[in-house]
Coordinates of C-alpha atoms in Angstrom, one line a residue:
Chain A
M1 CA 37.4 -13.9 13.7
S2 CA 34.5 -16.7 13.4
N3 CA 33.1 -15.6 16.2
K4 CA 32.2 -12.1 15.4
I5 CA 29.0 -11.7 13.7
L6 CA 29.5 -8.1 13.0
V7 CA 32.3 -6.2 12.3
T8 CA 32.7 -2.4 10.9
E9 CA 36.4 -1.2 9.9
D10 CA 37.6 2.6 9.2
L11 CA 33.5 2.8 8.3
T12 CA 33.5 7.2 7.1
V13 CA 30.0 8.7 7.1
N14 CA 30.7 12.3 5.0
F15 CA 27.4 14.5 5.3
D16 CA 28.8 17.4 3.0
G17 CA 32.0 18.1 5.1
F18 CA 30.6 16.5 8.6
K19 CA 32.1 13.6 9.5
A20 CA 29.0 11.7 11.2
L21 CA 31.3 8.6 11.4
N22 CA 35.1 8.8 11.5
Q23 CA 37.5 6.0 11.3
L24 CA 34.5 3.8 13.2
N25 CA 36.1 0.1 14.1
F26 CA 33.3 -1.9 16.0
S27 CA 32.4 -5.4 16.7
I28 CA 30.6 -7.7 18.2
N29 CA 30.4 -11.7 18.9
V30 CA 28.0 -14.0 18.3
G31 CA 25.7 -13.4 20.9
E32 CA 26.3 -10.6 22.7
L33 CA 24.0 -8.0 24.2
R34 CA 26.2 -4.8 23.5
V35 CA 24.7 -1.1 24.6
I36 CA 25.5 2.0 22.8
I37 CA 25.7 5.1 24.5
G38 CA 27.1 8.4 23.5
P39 CA 26.4 12.2 23.6
N40 CA 24.0 13.6 21.2
G41 CA 25.1 13.5 17.8
A42 CA 27.8 10.9 18.4
G43 CA 27.0 9.7 15.3
K44 CA 24.9 6.4 17.0
T45 CA 21.2 6.6 15.1
T46 CA 23.7 7.2 11.7
F47 CA 25.6 3.8 12.8
L48 CA 22.5 1.9 12.9
D49 CA 21.3 3.4 9.3
V50 CA 25.0 2.5 8.0
I51 CA 24.8 -1.3 8.9
T52 CA 21.1 -1.4 7.9
G53 CA 21.9 0.2 4.2
K54 CA 19.7 3.4 4.4
V55 CA 22.7 5.5 4.5
K56 CA 25.7 4.4 2.3
P57 CA 29.3 4.7 4.0
T58 CA 31.4 7.4 1.9
E59 CA 34.3 4.9 3.0
G60 CA 35.4 1.4 4.9
R61 CA 33.4 -1.8 4.8
I62 CA 30.8 -3.6 6.8
T63 CA 30.7 -7.9 7.4
F64 CA 28.1 -9.4 8.5
K65 CA 28.7 -12.5 8.7
Q66 CA 30.2 -14.5 6.0
H67 CA 29.3 -11.1 3.9
S68 CA 32.1 -9.1 3.0
N69 CA 30.3 -6.2 2.0
L70 CA 27.0 -5.0 2.9
R71 CA 27.4 -1.5 0.9
Q72 CA 26.2 -2.8 -2.2
L73 CA 22.6 -4.1 -0.7
S74 CA 19.7 -2.1 -0.5
E75 CA 17.1 -2.2 3.2
H76 CA 15.3 -5.6 1.9
Q77 CA 18.2 -7.1 1.1
I78 CA 20.4 -6.7 4.4
A79 CA 16.8 -7.3 6.5
Q80 CA 16.6 -10.5 4.6
L81 CA 20.4 -11.5 5.4
G82 CA 19.0 -11.5 8.8
I83 CA 19.6 -7.7 10.6
G84 CA 16.3 -6.4 12.0
R85 CA 15.8 -3.4 12.9
K86 CA 13.7 -1.1 15.2
F87 CA 13.9 2.3 15.5
Q88 CA 14.4 5.3 18.0
T89 CA 9.8 6.1 17.7
P90 CA 7.8 2.8 17.3
R91 CA 7.1 2.2 14.0
V92 CA 4.0 -0.2 13.5
Y93 CA 1.2 -0.5 10.7
L94 CA -1.1 0.9 12.8
N95 CA -4.4 0.1 10.6
L96 CA -3.3 -4.1 10.4
T97 CA -3.9 -5.6 13.9
V98 CA -1.5 -6.8 16.2
R99 CA -1.5 -10.4 14.7
E100 CA -1.1 -9.2 11.1
N101 CA 1.9 -7.2 11.7
L102 CA 3.3 -10.1 13.4
Q103 CA 1.8 -11.9 10.6
L104 CA 3.8 -9.5 7.7
S105 CA 7.6 -9.7 9.5
C106 CA 7.1 -13.2 10.2
H107 CA 6.3 -14.4 6.5
R108 CA 8.6 -15.8 4.3
P109 CA 10.0 -16.2 1.4
K110 CA 9.0 -11.8 0.8
T111 CA 8.2 -12.1 -2.5
V112 CA 5.2 -10.6 -4.5
F113 CA 4.0 -14.1 -5.7
S114 CA 4.4 -15.8 -2.5
A115 CA 2.9 -12.9 -0.4
L116 CA -0.2 -13.6 -3.0
L117 CA -0.5 -17.1 -2.8
S118 CA 0.8 -18.9 0.0
P119 CA -1.0 -19.3 2.9
P120 CA 0.6 -18.9 6.4
S121 CA 2.3 -22.2 7.2
K122 CA 1.4 -23.7 10.2
A123 CA 4.8 -23.1 11.4
A124 CA 4.4 -19.5 11.3
R125 CA 1.1 -19.4 13.4
Q126 CA 3.3 -21.0 16.3
T127 CA 5.4 -18.9 15.6
V128 CA 3.3 -15.6 15.6
Q129 CA 1.3 -17.3 18.9
G130 CA 4.6 -18.1 20.9
L131 CA 5.7 -13.9 20.2
L132 CA 2.1 -12.5 21.3
E133 CA 3.0 -14.3 24.5
T134 CA 6.3 -13.3 24.3
I135 CA 5.6 -9.3 24.2
G136 CA 2.5 -9.4 26.7
L137 CA -0.2 -8.8 23.7
V138 CA -2.5 -11.9 23.7
L139 CA -5.0 -10.3 24.0
S140 CA -5.0 -7.3 22.0
A141 CA -3.7 -9.3 19.3
D142 CA -6.6 -8.1 16.6
K143 CA -6.8 -5.0 17.3
P144 CA -5.6 -2.7 15.0
A145 CA -2.2 -1.2 16.2
Q146 CA -2.5 2.2 16.2
F147 CA -5.3 1.6 19.4
L148 CA -2.1 -0.1 21.4
S149 CA -0.6 2.5 23.8
H150 CA 2.5 3.9 23.7
G151 CA 4.9 1.0 25.3
E152 CA 2.5 -1.9 23.4
K153 CA 3.8 -0.5 20.5
Q154 CA 6.9 -0.6 21.7
W155 CA 6.7 -4.6 22.9
L156 CA 4.9 -4.4 19.3
E157 CA 7.9 -3.5 17.2
I158 CA 10.2 -5.7 19.5
G159 CA 8.2 -8.7 18.6
M160 CA 8.2 -7.7 14.9
L161 CA 12.2 -7.7 14.4
V162 CA 11.7 -11.3 16.1
A163 CA 9.4 -12.4 13.7
Q164 CA 11.8 -11.4 11.2
S165 CA 14.4 -14.4 13.0
P166 CA 17.2 -12.1 12.8
D167 CA 20.7 -13.6 13.8
L168 CA 21.2 -9.9 14.7
L169 CA 18.7 -7.3 16.2
L170 CA 19.5 -3.0 16.2
V171 CA 17.4 -1.5 18.5
D172 CA 17.4 2.4 19.1
E173 CA 16.3 4.0 22.2
P174 CA 13.7 1.0 23.3
V175 CA 12.9 2.9 26.4
A176 CA 12.2 6.5 25.6
G177 CA 8.8 7.5 26.7
L178 CA 8.5 4.5 29.1
T179 CA 7.5 4.5 33.0
D180 CA 9.7 3.0 34.8
E181 CA 7.4 -0.3 35.1
E182 CA 7.3 -0.8 31.5
T183 CA 11.5 0.0 31.1
F184 CA 12.1 -2.9 33.1
Q185 CA 9.9 -5.0 31.5
T186 CA 11.8 -3.8 28.2
G187 CA 15.0 -4.9 29.6
E188 CA 13.6 -8.2 30.7
L189 CA 12.5 -8.8 27.7
L190 CA 15.6 -7.6 26.1
L191 CA 17.9 -10.0 28.1
S192 CA 15.5 -13.0 27.2
L193 CA 16.0 -12.1 23.6
A194 CA 19.1 -12.0 23.7
Q195 CA 19.7 -15.6 24.7
S196 CA 18.8 -16.7 21.3
H197 CA 20.5 -13.5 19.4
S198 CA 23.3 -10.7 19.2
I199 CA 22.0 -7.5 20.0
I200 CA 22.7 -3.7 19.9
V201 CA 21.2 -1.6 22.3
I202 CA 21.1 2.4 21.8
E203 CA 20.2 3.9 24.5
H204 CA 20.1 7.3 26.7
D205 CA 18.4 5.7 29.7
M206 CA 21.7 5.3 32.4
E207 CA 19.2 3.2 35.1
F208 CA 18.4 0.7 31.7
V209 CA 21.8 0.9 30.4
R210 CA 22.6 -0.7 33.5
Q211 CA 19.8 -3.4 33.8
I212 CA 20.8 -4.7 31.0
A213 CA 24.6 -4.1 29.4
S214 CA 27.8 -6.2 30.6
H215 CA 29.6 -4.5 27.9
V216 CA 28.9 -0.7 26.7
T217 CA 30.8 0.9 23.9
V218 CA 31.2 4.7 23.9
L219 CA 30.8 6.9 21.0
H220 CA 31.8 10.4 20.5
Q221 CA 32.1 12.1 17.4
G222 CA 31.8 9.5 15.4
S223 CA 34.0 7.5 16.8
V224 CA 34.4 4.8 19.7
L225 CA 35.7 6.7 22.4
C226 CA 35.9 3.5 24.7
E227 CA 34.3 0.0 25.4
G228 CA 34.3 -2.4 28.9
S229 CA 31.9 -2.9 31.6
M230 CA 29.6 -0.8 32.9
E231 CA 31.4 0.4 36.0
S232 CA 35.0 1.3 33.8
I233 CA 33.4 2.9 31.5
Q234 CA 31.9 5.2 34.5
A235 CA 35.0 5.6 36.1
D236 CA 36.7 6.5 32.9
P237 CA 37.9 10.1 33.2
R238 CA 37.3 10.5 29.0
V239 CA 33.3 9.4 29.4
V240 CA 32.9 12.4 32.2
E241 CA 34.6 15.1 30.2
V242 CA 32.6 14.0 26.9
Y243 CA 29.0 13.9 29.3
L244 CA 29.6 17.3 31.3
G245 CA 27.4 19.6 30.5
Q246 CA 25.5 17.4 28.0
T247 CA 23.5 14.5 30.0
P248 CA 23.9 14.9 34.0
E249 CA 22.5 11.3 33.8
V250 CA 25.5 9.4 34.1
A251 CA 26.5 11.3 37.5
Chain B
M1 CA -9.9 -18.2 17.2
S2 CA -12.0 -21.3 16.3
S3 CA -15.3 -19.1 16.2
T4 CA -13.4 -16.7 13.7
K5 CA -12.6 -19.9 11.7
S6 CA -16.5 -21.1 11.1
Q7 CA -17.5 -17.7 10.5
Q8 CA -15.3 -17.1 7.7
P9 CA -16.8 -19.4 5.1
Q10 CA -19.8 -18.4 6.1
S11 CA -19.4 -14.7 5.7
F12 CA -17.9 -15.4 2.5
A13 CA -20.8 -17.3 1.2
I14 CA -22.9 -14.6 2.3
E15 CA -20.6 -12.0 0.2
V16 CA -20.7 -13.9 -2.8
A17 CA -24.5 -14.7 -3.0
L18 CA -24.9 -10.8 -2.5
V19 CA -22.4 -9.9 -5.3
L20 CA -24.2 -12.4 -7.5
A21 CA -27.9 -11.5 -6.5
I22 CA -26.9 -7.6 -7.3
A23 CA -24.9 -8.8 -10.4
F24 CA -28.3 -10.7 -11.9
F25 CA -30.7 -7.5 -11.0
L26 CA -28.1 -4.7 -12.7
A27 CA -27.7 -7.1 -15.5
F28 CA -31.0 -8.8 -16.0
I29 CA -33.7 -6.8 -13.8
L30 CA -33.3 -3.2 -14.3
P31 CA -33.1 -3.5 -18.7
L32 CA -37.0 -3.8 -17.6
L33 CA -36.8 -1.2 -15.3
L34 CA -35.8 2.0 -17.5
S35 CA -35.3 3.1 -20.4
D36 CA -32.5 2.2 -23.5
F37 CA -31.3 5.8 -22.9
R38 CA -31.0 5.4 -18.8
L39 CA -30.0 2.0 -19.3
K40 CA -26.9 2.8 -21.6
L41 CA -26.1 5.3 -18.9
V42 CA -26.1 3.4 -16.3
G43 CA -24.0 0.7 -18.5
R44 CA -21.0 3.8 -18.5
F45 CA -21.2 4.3 -15.5
L46 CA -20.5 0.4 -14.0
A47 CA -17.5 1.2 -17.0
L48 CA -16.3 4.1 -14.6
A49 CA -16.8 2.2 -11.6
I50 CA -14.0 -0.7 -13.0
A51 CA -11.6 2.1 -13.5
A52 CA -12.7 3.6 -9.6
L53 CA -11.9 0.2 -8.5
G54 CA -8.0 0.3 -10.2
I55 CA -7.6 3.5 -8.3
D56 CA -9.0 2.2 -4.5
L57 CA -6.1 -0.4 -5.2
I58 CA -3.3 1.7 -5.8
W59 CA -4.8 5.0 -4.0
G60 CA -6.7 3.8 -1.4
Y61 CA -5.1 0.4 -0.4
T62 CA -1.6 0.9 -0.8
G63 CA -1.8 5.5 -0.3
L64 CA 0.0 6.4 -3.9
L65 CA -2.1 8.4 -5.8
S66 CA -2.1 7.9 -9.1
L67 CA -3.7 11.2 -11.4
G68 CA -2.8 9.9 -14.7
Q69 CA -5.6 7.0 -14.3
G70 CA -6.7 9.0 -18.0
I71 CA -3.7 7.5 -20.3
F72 CA -4.5 3.9 -19.3
F73 CA -8.7 4.4 -19.7
A74 CA -7.9 5.7 -23.1
L75 CA -5.4 3.5 -24.2
G76 CA -7.9 1.2 -23.9
G77 CA -10.7 2.4 -25.5
Y78 CA -8.2 3.2 -28.5
G79 CA -7.5 -0.2 -28.7
F80 CA -10.8 -1.9 -29.5
A81 CA -12.1 1.9 -31.2
M82 CA -9.0 0.4 -33.5
H83 CA -10.2 -2.7 -34.4
L84 CA -14.1 -1.8 -34.7
K85 CA -12.5 0.7 -37.3
L86 CA -10.3 -1.7 -39.2
Q87 CA -13.8 -4.1 -39.8
L88 CA -13.7 -2.9 -43.2
P89 CA -13.4 -5.0 -47.0
E90 CA -10.4 -5.9 -47.7
G91 CA -7.9 -2.9 -49.3
E92 CA -9.7 0.0 -47.5
L93 CA -8.3 2.1 -45.1
P94 CA -11.1 3.8 -42.1
E95 CA -12.2 6.9 -43.4
F96 CA -10.7 9.7 -41.5
F97 CA -7.1 8.3 -43.3
T98 CA -8.0 9.5 -46.8
L99 CA -8.9 13.3 -45.5
Y100 CA -5.2 13.2 -44.5
G101 CA -4.1 11.7 -47.3
V102 CA -2.6 8.7 -45.7
K103 CA -2.6 5.5 -48.0
T104 CA -1.2 2.7 -46.0
L105 CA -2.5 1.6 -43.0
P106 CA 0.3 2.7 -39.9
W107 CA 2.1 -0.3 -38.6
F108 CA 0.8 0.4 -34.6
W109 CA -3.1 -0.7 -36.6
Q110 CA -2.0 -3.6 -38.0
P111 CA -2.2 -6.2 -35.1
F112 CA -5.7 -4.7 -34.4
H113 CA -7.1 -6.9 -37.8
S114 CA -7.2 -9.4 -34.7
F115 CA -10.0 -9.5 -32.6
P116 CA -8.1 -12.1 -29.8
F117 CA -5.0 -9.0 -30.1
T118 CA -7.1 -7.0 -29.3
L119 CA -9.0 -8.0 -26.5
I120 CA -5.8 -8.8 -24.5
S121 CA -3.9 -5.6 -25.4
I122 CA -6.7 -3.3 -24.5
W123 CA -5.7 -4.4 -20.8
L124 CA -1.9 -5.8 -21.5
I125 CA -1.0 -2.5 -23.2
P126 CA -2.3 -0.3 -20.2
M127 CA -0.8 -2.4 -17.6
I128 CA 2.8 -2.7 -19.5
V129 CA 2.4 1.2 -19.6
A130 CA 1.7 1.5 -16.2
G131 CA 3.6 -1.0 -15.0
L132 CA 6.9 0.4 -16.7
L133 CA 6.0 4.4 -15.6
G134 CA 5.5 2.7 -11.7
Y135 CA 8.7 0.5 -11.8
L136 CA 11.1 3.4 -12.9
V137 CA 9.3 6.1 -10.3
F138 CA 8.8 3.1 -7.6
R139 CA 12.3 2.1 -8.2
N140 CA 14.2 5.6 -7.4
R141 CA 11.5 5.9 -4.2
I142 CA 9.5 9.0 -5.5
R143 CA 6.8 9.2 -3.4
G144 CA 3.6 11.4 -2.2
V145 CA 3.2 14.3 -4.2
Y146 CA 5.8 13.7 -6.7
F147 CA 4.6 10.5 -7.6
S148 CA 1.1 12.5 -8.0
I149 CA 2.8 15.4 -9.9
L150 CA 4.6 12.6 -12.1
T151 CA 1.5 10.7 -13.4
Q152 CA -0.9 14.0 -14.4
A153 CA 2.5 15.6 -15.9
M154 CA 2.3 12.0 -18.0
L155 CA -0.9 12.3 -18.7
V156 CA -0.2 15.7 -20.7
V157 CA 2.6 14.3 -22.4
F158 CA -0.3 11.8 -23.8
F159 CA -2.9 14.2 -24.2
N160 CA -1.5 16.3 -26.1
F161 CA 0.6 13.6 -28.5
F162 CA -2.6 12.1 -28.8
N163 CA -4.4 15.0 -29.9
G164 CA -1.5 15.7 -32.6
Q165 CA -1.6 13.1 -34.5
Q166 CA -4.0 13.3 -36.7
K167 CA -2.2 11.0 -39.5
L168 CA -2.1 8.5 -37.1
I169 CA -5.2 8.4 -35.2
N170 CA -7.1 11.2 -36.3
G171 CA -5.9 13.5 -33.8
T172 CA -8.6 15.6 -31.3
N173 CA -11.2 14.3 -33.0
G174 CA -10.6 10.8 -31.7
L175 CA -12.6 7.7 -32.9
K176 CA -16.2 7.4 -33.6
T177 CA -17.9 3.4 -33.2
D178 CA -21.5 3.7 -33.5
T179 CA -21.5 3.2 -37.2
D180 CA -18.8 0.5 -37.1
T181 CA -19.6 -3.4 -37.0
L182 CA -18.7 -6.2 -35.0
F183 CA -19.5 -9.9 -36.1
G184 CA -21.9 -7.9 -38.5
V185 CA -23.5 -6.2 -35.9
V186 CA -23.9 -2.7 -35.8
M187 CA -22.2 -1.0 -32.8
G188 CA -25.0 1.7 -32.3
S189 CA -27.6 -0.9 -32.7
D190 CA -30.3 -1.5 -29.6
T191 CA -28.2 -5.6 -29.4
A192 CA -25.5 -4.3 -29.1
Q193 CA -25.7 -1.8 -26.4
K194 CA -27.2 -4.3 -24.9
F195 CA -25.1 -7.2 -25.0
F196 CA -22.2 -4.9 -23.6
Y197 CA -24.5 -3.1 -21.2
V198 CA -24.5 -7.2 -19.7
L199 CA -20.9 -7.0 -20.7
T200 CA -20.1 -4.9 -18.6
V201 CA -21.7 -6.1 -15.4
L202 CA -20.1 -9.3 -16.0
V203 CA -16.9 -7.8 -15.8
L204 CA -17.1 -5.6 -13.0
V205 CA -18.0 -8.6 -11.4
G206 CA -15.1 -10.0 -11.8
A207 CA -13.1 -7.0 -11.3
Y208 CA -14.5 -6.6 -7.4
G209 CA -13.0 -10.7 -7.5
L210 CA -10.0 -9.7 -8.1
C211 CA -9.6 -7.1 -6.2
R212 CA -11.0 -8.8 -3.3
W213 CA -8.5 -11.4 -4.3
L214 CA -5.8 -9.1 -4.1
T215 CA -6.8 -7.1 -1.3
Q216 CA -7.7 -10.1 1.3
G217 CA -5.2 -12.0 2.0
R218 CA -1.2 -11.2 2.9
F219 CA -0.9 -9.3 -0.1
G220 CA -3.3 -6.7 0.8
R221 CA -2.0 -6.2 4.6
L222 CA 0.9 -5.4 2.5
L223 CA -0.6 -2.8 0.7
I224 CA -1.8 -1.1 3.6
A225 CA 1.5 -1.6 6.0
I226 CA 3.2 0.4 2.4
R227 CA 0.4 3.2 3.4
D228 CA 1.3 3.3 6.8
D229 CA 5.0 2.7 7.3
E230 CA 7.0 2.2 3.9
S231 CA 10.3 2.5 5.6
R232 CA 9.1 0.0 7.7
V233 CA 8.2 -2.4 4.9
R234 CA 11.3 -2.2 3.7
F235 CA 13.5 -2.8 6.7
S236 CA 11.4 -6.4 7.4
G237 CA 12.9 -7.3 4.2
Y238 CA 9.8 -7.5 1.5
N239 CA 10.7 -4.5 -1.1
P240 CA 8.1 -1.9 -1.6
T241 CA 8.6 -1.5 -5.3
S242 CA 7.8 -4.9 -6.7
F243 CA 4.6 -4.9 -4.7
K244 CA 3.8 -1.3 -5.9
T245 CA 4.3 -1.9 -9.5
L246 CA 2.5 -4.9 -9.4
V247 CA -0.5 -2.7 -7.7
F248 CA 0.3 0.2 -10.0
A249 CA -0.2 -2.2 -13.4
V250 CA -3.2 -4.2 -12.3
S251 CA -4.7 -0.4 -11.4
G252 CA -3.5 0.5 -15.3
A253 CA -5.5 -2.9 -16.6
L254 CA -8.2 -2.2 -14.9
A255 CA -8.8 1.6 -16.2
G256 CA -8.0 -0.2 -19.9
I257 CA -10.6 -2.4 -19.6
A258 CA -13.0 0.4 -18.5
G259 CA -11.4 2.7 -21.2
A260 CA -12.4 -0.6 -23.7
L261 CA -16.2 -0.6 -22.6
Y262 CA -16.7 3.0 -21.9
T263 CA -15.7 3.7 -25.4
V264 CA -18.0 1.3 -27.0
Q265 CA -21.0 2.9 -24.8
S266 CA -20.2 6.3 -25.8
G267 CA -19.2 5.8 -29.2
I268 CA -16.2 7.9 -29.5
V269 CA -13.1 7.9 -27.8
S270 CA -11.0 10.6 -28.3
P271 CA -8.4 12.7 -26.7
Q272 CA -10.9 14.0 -24.1
Y273 CA -10.0 11.0 -22.0
M274 CA -6.9 12.0 -21.5
E275 CA -8.1 16.0 -19.7
I276 CA -6.9 16.3 -16.6
A277 CA -10.1 16.8 -15.1
L278 CA -11.1 13.5 -16.3
S279 CA -9.1 11.4 -14.0
I280 CA -9.3 14.0 -10.9
E281 CA -13.1 12.9 -11.2
M282 CA -12.3 9.3 -11.1
V283 CA -9.8 10.0 -7.7
I284 CA -13.3 12.2 -6.3
W285 CA -15.1 8.9 -6.8
V286 CA -13.3 6.8 -4.3
A287 CA -13.3 9.7 -1.9
V288 CA -16.7 9.5 -2.2
G289 CA -17.8 6.5 -1.7
G290 CA -15.2 6.0 0.8
R291 CA -11.1 4.9 -0.3
G292 CA -9.9 1.8 1.2
T293 CA -13.3 -0.3 1.0
L294 CA -13.8 -1.7 -2.8
V295 CA -17.4 -1.5 -2.5
G296 CA -17.0 2.2 -2.0
A297 CA -15.2 2.9 -5.1
I298 CA -18.4 1.0 -7.0
L299 CA -20.7 3.3 -4.9
G300 CA -18.8 6.2 -5.6
A301 CA -18.7 5.9 -8.9
L302 CA -22.0 5.1 -10.0
V303 CA -23.5 7.9 -7.2
V304 CA -21.3 10.9 -8.9
N305 CA -21.9 10.0 -12.2
L306 CA -25.3 9.5 -11.8
A307 CA -26.3 12.4 -9.5
R308 CA -24.6 14.7 -12.8
S309 CA -26.2 13.2 -15.5
L310 CA -29.7 14.1 -13.4
L311 CA -28.1 17.5 -11.6
S312 CA -27.0 18.4 -15.5
E313 CA -30.0 17.9 -17.1
K314 CA -31.8 19.6 -14.8
F315 CA -29.7 21.9 -13.6
P316 CA -27.2 22.2 -16.4
E317 CA -24.7 25.7 -15.2
V318 CA -24.4 24.2 -11.4
W319 CA -22.7 20.8 -12.1
L320 CA -19.3 21.6 -11.3
F321 CA -20.2 23.8 -8.4
F322 CA -22.0 21.0 -7.2
Q323 CA -19.5 18.4 -7.7
G324 CA -16.6 20.6 -6.0
A325 CA -19.5 21.2 -2.9
L326 CA -19.7 17.3 -2.3
F327 CA -15.9 16.7 -2.3
L328 CA -15.3 19.5 0.1
L329 CA -18.6 18.4 2.4
V330 CA -16.7 14.8 1.8
V331 CA -13.2 15.5 2.9
T332 CA -14.6 17.7 5.8
V333 CA -17.1 15.9 7.1
L334 CA -17.1 12.2 5.9
P335 CA -13.7 11.5 5.4
Q336 CA -14.0 8.0 5.4
G337 CA -17.0 8.2 2.5
L338 CA -20.5 7.0 2.0
I339 CA -19.6 4.2 3.1
G340 CA -17.8 4.5 6.0
W341 CA -21.3 7.0 7.0
L342 CA -23.6 4.2 6.3
R343 CA -21.1 1.7 7.9
K344 CA -21.5 4.1 11.3
A345 CA -25.3 4.2 10.5
L346 CA -25.4 0.8 10.5
D347 CA -23.5 0.0 13.7
R348 CA -26.1 2.3 15.5
V349 CA -28.9 1.0 14.7
L350 CA -27.6 -2.4 15.5
R351 CA -26.8 -1.2 18.7
M352 CA -30.0 0.3 19.1
W353 CA -31.1 -2.6 18.9
G354 CA -29.1 -4.5 21.5
Y355 CA -26.6 -5.9 18.3
G356 CA -23.1 -5.2 17.1
P357 CA -20.0 -4.6 19.0
H358 CA -20.9 -2.8 22.2
A359 CA -18.7 0.0 23.4
T360 CA -15.4 -0.7 25.9
T361 CA -15.2 2.1 28.7
Y362 CA -12.1 0.3 29.6
P363 CA -10.8 -2.2 27.5
S364 CA -7.4 -3.5 29.2
L365 CA -10.2 -4.1 32.4
E366 CA -13.3 -5.3 30.8
E367 CA -11.2 -7.7 27.9
D368 CA -9.1 -8.7 30.5
L369 CA -9.8 -12.8 30.8
E370 CA -9.5 -12.3 35.0
Q371 CA -12.4 -10.1 34.8
Q372 CA -14.8 -11.5 32.5
H373 CA -14.4 -15.0 34.4
E374 CA -14.8 -12.7 37.9
Q375 CA -17.8 -10.4 36.1
Q376 CA -19.6 -13.9 34.8
N377 CA -19.5 -16.2 38.1
L378 CA -19.3 -13.7 41.2
G379 CA -21.6 -10.5 39.7
H380 CA -24.9 -10.3 41.1

């Protein structure tokens, strides 16, 4: 139990009769990189919404580290506990420079008065510089983020996540709309981040999943269909059945 | 990196010098050039510019279009006017009360006997009202057009309340301040008006400094971040509600101060200040000047109001059409407002003379350090 960073028990989300999540039991170890796949409508994004507090669960509980129930907390409190989230489409502050984007995420404590009164610490500046190198945007550091390419925005958002120094990263479709080369680089980036964080990745791109995943969870109709290594998942007849006629990528 | 560090204090010094020079010109040179009548107009417009700064904070930076700034503007004006109305011999009531048969001073007038209380109340009361309203609205995540509608509805509520309360604050007639005295000086006199003109300039400089401080650092960047993508801010661990509430409260305080200074320079405060049109005009000033730039807000308030007074003197009928056309023109042709247009023109001139930033055709190539190295060392 102690080495689990996130556990959900009987998690149900009911949207007016439609169960987006249905009695979902899920857990992830500290330091693990887990990929969640599943056909459209399986509840993958809703799952992240529930963990981060955007959607409140109808039933069930979420345990994160020693915090036994995240239900009462709002989004920013959950983020402060150490859960960082990347959205499906890159969400960065377009009118701020790359460096400012990272600085905002990096800075703490995140209260009004510290934002007004305390200058950025030296450690924070160094963190930002290091992150710029990690995500390969040193040369664009002082450009407004709106001039970045789609792939660069994806990396910037991942960088902003890391700047929050969360214990658990939730990454929703990080390679949607990227070229093959960018996809590969993103995979490498996530693998290097996995050395110091626990990460949950949601992804459709099976090539990419193969690159990064050791352990895969398949969601179907709001519940866990099966879990295991990539090979065993692909061999599982239930998975093939669920995916048949939906996404041919698995084959 | 090192070059930007050494440039920062320098450009800061230039900006301070520039602001002080303009303030000096406005406060001491301009009165020599203009007639008393014109100077009073300019003084009123400068007061309005303070309110425009507040709108720029809440709308230009934070992206929340408030159509209710008139509430705070009028509250500040009423606060100061009530103090002036109470400059009477012991036991006497302001004249209008006797018309309605009121024998005792309403309780909320009592603290306005005190001058220090009045000075604080003209910004603190609007600030508290804005803060409370903002907190309730933002906590419930009301945004965008719903926020605008709500502020406008509040404006109507306040307008109707003030309009109907003859026995409390003289209702629709408002409070006239021209014949009242403060420290023995008649408010309508040239001395008092000159004093308030200079005071307005000084307060405007202070308000500009405050807004500059709020918007330059991380706080300012967070405001822009909230404007660009509020849920991203939330998921980064900030609570946008507290930031938005503070900014709205500050913008309310600025509107209150502006209202007080405007009132003493026009000689009256009345529920008219809470008419919907005025609050919308305030937004137009900021849009015309250029939102998201503090100088733009000030410039917009001055230019639009000067244009109004000049045009409405010559052609009283066309001003409203002109104002509408101006707004349309800015929205369609100059989305960055006058300031954005001036900056572009300045850039173009500088480039023509070989200064200024040069446009990169292939940024990724030309900004590549290796490429720059090769260009310098291998070229020609």
